[in-house]
mmCIF file of C-alpha atoms in Angstrom:
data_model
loop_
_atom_site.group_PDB
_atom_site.id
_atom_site.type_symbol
_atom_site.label_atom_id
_atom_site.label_comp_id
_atom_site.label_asym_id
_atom_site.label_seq_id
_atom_site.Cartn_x
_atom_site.Cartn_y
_atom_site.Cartn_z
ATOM 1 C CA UNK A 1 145.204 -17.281 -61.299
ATOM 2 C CA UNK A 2 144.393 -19.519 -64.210
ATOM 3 C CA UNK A 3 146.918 -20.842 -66.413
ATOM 4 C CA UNK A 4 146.553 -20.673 -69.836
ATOM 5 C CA UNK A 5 148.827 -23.561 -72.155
ATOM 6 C CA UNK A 6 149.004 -23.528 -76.071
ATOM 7 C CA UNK A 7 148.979 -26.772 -77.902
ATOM 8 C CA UNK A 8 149.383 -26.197 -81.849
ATOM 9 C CA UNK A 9 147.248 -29.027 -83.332
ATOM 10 C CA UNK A 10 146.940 -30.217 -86.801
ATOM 11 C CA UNK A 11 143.219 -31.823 -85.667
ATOM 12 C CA UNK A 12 144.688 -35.201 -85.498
ATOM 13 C CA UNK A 13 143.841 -37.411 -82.587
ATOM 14 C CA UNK A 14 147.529 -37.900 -82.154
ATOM 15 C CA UNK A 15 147.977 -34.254 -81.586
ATOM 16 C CA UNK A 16 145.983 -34.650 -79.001
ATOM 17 C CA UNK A 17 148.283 -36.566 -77.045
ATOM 18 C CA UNK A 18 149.762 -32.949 -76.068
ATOM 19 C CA UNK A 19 146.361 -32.195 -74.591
ATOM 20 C CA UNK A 20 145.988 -35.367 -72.474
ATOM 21 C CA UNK A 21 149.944 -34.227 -70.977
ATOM 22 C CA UNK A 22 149.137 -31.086 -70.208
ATOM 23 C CA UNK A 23 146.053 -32.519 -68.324
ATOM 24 C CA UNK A 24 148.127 -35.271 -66.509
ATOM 25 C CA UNK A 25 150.539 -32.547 -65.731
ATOM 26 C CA UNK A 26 148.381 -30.065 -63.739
ATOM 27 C CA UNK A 27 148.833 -30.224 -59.986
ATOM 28 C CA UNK A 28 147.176 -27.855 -58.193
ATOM 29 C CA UNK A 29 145.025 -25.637 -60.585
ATOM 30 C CA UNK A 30 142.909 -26.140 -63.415
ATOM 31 C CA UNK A 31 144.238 -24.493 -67.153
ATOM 32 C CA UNK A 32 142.601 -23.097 -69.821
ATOM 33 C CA UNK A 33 143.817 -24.911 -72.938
ATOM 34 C CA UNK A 34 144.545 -23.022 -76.788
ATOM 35 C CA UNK A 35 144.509 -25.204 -79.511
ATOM 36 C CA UNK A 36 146.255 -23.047 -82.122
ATOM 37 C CA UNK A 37 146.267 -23.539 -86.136
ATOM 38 C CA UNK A 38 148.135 -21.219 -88.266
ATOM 39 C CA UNK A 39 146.701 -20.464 -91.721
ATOM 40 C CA UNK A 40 147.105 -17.755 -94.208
ATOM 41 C CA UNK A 41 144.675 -15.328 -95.391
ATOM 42 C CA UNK A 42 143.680 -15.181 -99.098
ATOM 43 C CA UNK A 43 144.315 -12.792 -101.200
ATOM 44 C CA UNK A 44 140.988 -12.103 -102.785
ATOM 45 C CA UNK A 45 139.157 -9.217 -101.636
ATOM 46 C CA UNK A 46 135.670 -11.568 -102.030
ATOM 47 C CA UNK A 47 136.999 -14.009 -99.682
ATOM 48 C CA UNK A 48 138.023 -11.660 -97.403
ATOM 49 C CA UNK A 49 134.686 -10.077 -97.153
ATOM 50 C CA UNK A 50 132.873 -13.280 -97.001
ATOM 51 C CA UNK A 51 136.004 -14.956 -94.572
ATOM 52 C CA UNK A 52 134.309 -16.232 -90.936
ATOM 53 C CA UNK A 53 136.594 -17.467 -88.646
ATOM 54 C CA UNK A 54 133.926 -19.719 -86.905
ATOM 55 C CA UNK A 55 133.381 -21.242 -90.589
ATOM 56 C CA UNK A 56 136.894 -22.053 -90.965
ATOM 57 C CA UNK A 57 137.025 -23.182 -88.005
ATOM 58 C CA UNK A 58 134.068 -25.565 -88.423
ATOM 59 C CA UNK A 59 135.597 -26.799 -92.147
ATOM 60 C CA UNK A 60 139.038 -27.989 -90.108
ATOM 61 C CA UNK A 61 137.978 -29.614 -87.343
ATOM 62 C CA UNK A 62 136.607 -33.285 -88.074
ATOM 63 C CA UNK A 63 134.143 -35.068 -85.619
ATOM 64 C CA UNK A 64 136.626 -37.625 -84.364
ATOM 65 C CA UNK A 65 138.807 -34.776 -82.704
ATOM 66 C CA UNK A 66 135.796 -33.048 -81.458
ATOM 67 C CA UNK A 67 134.795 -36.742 -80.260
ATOM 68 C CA UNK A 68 138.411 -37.383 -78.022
ATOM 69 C CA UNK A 69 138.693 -33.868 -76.743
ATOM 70 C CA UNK A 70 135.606 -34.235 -75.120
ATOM 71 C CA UNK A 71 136.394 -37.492 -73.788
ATOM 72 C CA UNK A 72 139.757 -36.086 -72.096
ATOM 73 C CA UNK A 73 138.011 -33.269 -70.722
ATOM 74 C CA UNK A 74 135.431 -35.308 -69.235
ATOM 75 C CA UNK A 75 138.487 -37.392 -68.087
ATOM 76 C CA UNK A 76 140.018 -34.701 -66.417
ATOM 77 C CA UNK A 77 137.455 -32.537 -65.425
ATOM 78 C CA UNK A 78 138.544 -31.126 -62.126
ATOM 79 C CA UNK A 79 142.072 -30.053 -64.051
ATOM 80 C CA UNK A 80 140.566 -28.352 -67.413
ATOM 81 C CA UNK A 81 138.606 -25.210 -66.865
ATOM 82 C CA UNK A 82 138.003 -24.526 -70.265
ATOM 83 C CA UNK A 83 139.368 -25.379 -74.115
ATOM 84 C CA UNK A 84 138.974 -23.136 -77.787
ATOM 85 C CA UNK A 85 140.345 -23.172 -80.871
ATOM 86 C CA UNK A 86 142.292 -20.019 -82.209
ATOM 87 C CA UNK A 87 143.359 -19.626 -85.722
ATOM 88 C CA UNK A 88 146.885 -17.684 -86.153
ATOM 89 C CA UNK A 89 147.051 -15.688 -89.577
ATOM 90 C CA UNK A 90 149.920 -13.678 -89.180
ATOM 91 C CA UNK A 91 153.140 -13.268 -90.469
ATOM 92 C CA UNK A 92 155.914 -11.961 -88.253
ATOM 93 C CA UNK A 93 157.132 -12.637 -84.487
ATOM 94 C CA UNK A 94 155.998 -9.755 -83.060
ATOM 95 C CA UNK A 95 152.210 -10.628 -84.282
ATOM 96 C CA UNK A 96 152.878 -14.014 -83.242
ATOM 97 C CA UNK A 97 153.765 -12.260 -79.983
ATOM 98 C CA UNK A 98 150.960 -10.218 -79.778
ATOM 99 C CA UNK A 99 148.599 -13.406 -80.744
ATOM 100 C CA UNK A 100 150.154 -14.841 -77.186
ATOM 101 C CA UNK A 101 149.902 -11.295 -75.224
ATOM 102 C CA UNK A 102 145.925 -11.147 -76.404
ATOM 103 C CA UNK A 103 145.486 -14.545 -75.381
ATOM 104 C CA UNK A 104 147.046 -14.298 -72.279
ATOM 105 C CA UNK A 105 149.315 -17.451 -73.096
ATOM 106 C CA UNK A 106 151.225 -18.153 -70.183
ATOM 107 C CA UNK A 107 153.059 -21.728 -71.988
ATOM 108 C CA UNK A 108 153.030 -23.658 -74.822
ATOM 109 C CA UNK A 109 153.860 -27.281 -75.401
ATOM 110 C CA UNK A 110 155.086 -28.748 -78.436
ATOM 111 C CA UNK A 111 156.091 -32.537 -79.531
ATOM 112 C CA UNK A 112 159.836 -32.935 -80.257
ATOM 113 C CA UNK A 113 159.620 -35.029 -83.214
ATOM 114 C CA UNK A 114 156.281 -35.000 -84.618
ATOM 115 C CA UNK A 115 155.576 -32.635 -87.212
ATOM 116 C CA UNK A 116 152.050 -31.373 -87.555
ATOM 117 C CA UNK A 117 150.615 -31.741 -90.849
ATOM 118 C CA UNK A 118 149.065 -29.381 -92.765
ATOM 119 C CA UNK A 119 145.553 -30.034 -93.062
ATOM 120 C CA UNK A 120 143.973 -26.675 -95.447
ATOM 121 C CA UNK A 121 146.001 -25.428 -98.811
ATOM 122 C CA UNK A 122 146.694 -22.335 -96.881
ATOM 123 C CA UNK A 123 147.634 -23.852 -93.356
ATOM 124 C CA UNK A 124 151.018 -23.407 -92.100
ATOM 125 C CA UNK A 125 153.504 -24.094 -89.548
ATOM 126 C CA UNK A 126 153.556 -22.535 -86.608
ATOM 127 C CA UNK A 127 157.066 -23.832 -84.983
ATOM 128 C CA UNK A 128 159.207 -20.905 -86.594
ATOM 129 C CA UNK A 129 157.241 -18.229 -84.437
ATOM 130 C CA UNK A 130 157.122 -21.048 -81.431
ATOM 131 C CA UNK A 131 160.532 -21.239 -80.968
ATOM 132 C CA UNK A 132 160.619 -17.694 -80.884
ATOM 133 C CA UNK A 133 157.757 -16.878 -78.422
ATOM 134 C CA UNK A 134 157.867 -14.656 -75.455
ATOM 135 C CA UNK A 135 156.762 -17.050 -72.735
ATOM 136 C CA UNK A 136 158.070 -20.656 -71.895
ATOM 137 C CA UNK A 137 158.287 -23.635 -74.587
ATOM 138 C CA UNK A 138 158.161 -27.159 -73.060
ATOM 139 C CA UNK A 139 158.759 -30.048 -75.937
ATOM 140 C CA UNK A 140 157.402 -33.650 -75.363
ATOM 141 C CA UNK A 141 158.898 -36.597 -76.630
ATOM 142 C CA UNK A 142 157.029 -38.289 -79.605
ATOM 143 C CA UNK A 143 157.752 -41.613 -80.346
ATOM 144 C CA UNK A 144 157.901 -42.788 -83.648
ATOM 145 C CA UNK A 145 154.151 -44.343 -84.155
ATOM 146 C CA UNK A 146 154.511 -45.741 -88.029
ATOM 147 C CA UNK A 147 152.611 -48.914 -88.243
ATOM 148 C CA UNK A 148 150.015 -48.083 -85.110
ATOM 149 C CA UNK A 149 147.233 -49.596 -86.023
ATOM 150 C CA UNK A 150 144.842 -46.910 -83.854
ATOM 151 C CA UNK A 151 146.619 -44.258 -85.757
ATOM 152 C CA UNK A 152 144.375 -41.139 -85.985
ATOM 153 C CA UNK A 153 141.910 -42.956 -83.861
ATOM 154 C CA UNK A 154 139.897 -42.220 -80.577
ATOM 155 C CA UNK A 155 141.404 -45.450 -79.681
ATOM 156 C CA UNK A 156 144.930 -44.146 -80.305
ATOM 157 C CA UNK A 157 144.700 -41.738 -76.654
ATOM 158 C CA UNK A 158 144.095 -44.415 -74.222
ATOM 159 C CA UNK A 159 146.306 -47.338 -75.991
ATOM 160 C CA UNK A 160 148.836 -45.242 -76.790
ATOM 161 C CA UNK A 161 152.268 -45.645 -75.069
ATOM 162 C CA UNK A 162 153.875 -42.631 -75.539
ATOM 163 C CA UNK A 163 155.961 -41.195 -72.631
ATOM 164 C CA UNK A 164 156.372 -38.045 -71.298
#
């Protein structure tokens, strides 16, 4: 049985420094990885009618994320069996829990100290509904990386030195 891990990602590279761990941590299987971003739903019936989840989607993510996830899965190829993107617009626990039932979420990892950063008017945090989820939370130290000059970079994955 595949495992399935939850990373909540602001579509930073340095987010992605929770993806590479969970890839370094995998021993014997490979895991299905959930990149989760929480945003709101309008208000406005148009929008709703015209709302596409792939489109929103598409308007987050930028082509230097898209760039260094493919370069860690590539990396660790034998350990990743597959990666997607899920969008999270509830807001209550037991939706949140649901979210992780449907998903079949089976752990998420967050960074201790980093905070993600909201990248749309109507994104979110998802930590409040994290620290209350129904399966296993395991938090990864995040040193402070102010001054970095790779910060947000493809270069900041592999020059990083950020231990876990």
């Amino acid at each position: 049985m595949k495992t399935t891990i939850l990373i909540p990602t602001d579509f930073t590279i340095e987010s992605l420094n929770l993806f590479k761990k969970a890839a370094q941590s995998v021993e014997s299987e490979s895991v299905n990885i959930v990149f989760l971003h929480c945003v709101h739903l309008s208000d406005s019936i148009t929008e709703l009618l015209f709302f596409s989840k792939k489109e929103l989607i598409k308007s987050l993510v930028n082509p230097d994320f898209q760039d260094a996830c493919k370069i860690i899965c590539n990396k660790y190829a034998s350990r990743i069996n597959s990666t997607r993107i899920e969008i999270f617009n509830g807001t209550t626990q037991s939706a949140f829990n649901n979210f992780i039932e449907g998903n079949m979420i089976d752990e998420i990892i967050t960074p201790e100290n980093y905070s993600l950063q909201l990248v749309n008017k109507r994104s979110f945090d998802p930590m409040p509904f994290i620290q209350h989820a129904s399966v296993p939370v395991k938090t990864v130290a995040w040193p402070n990386t102010a001054g970095v000059p790779e910060k947000n970079q493809l270069a900041e994955l592999f020059f990083s030195q950020h231990k876990f």
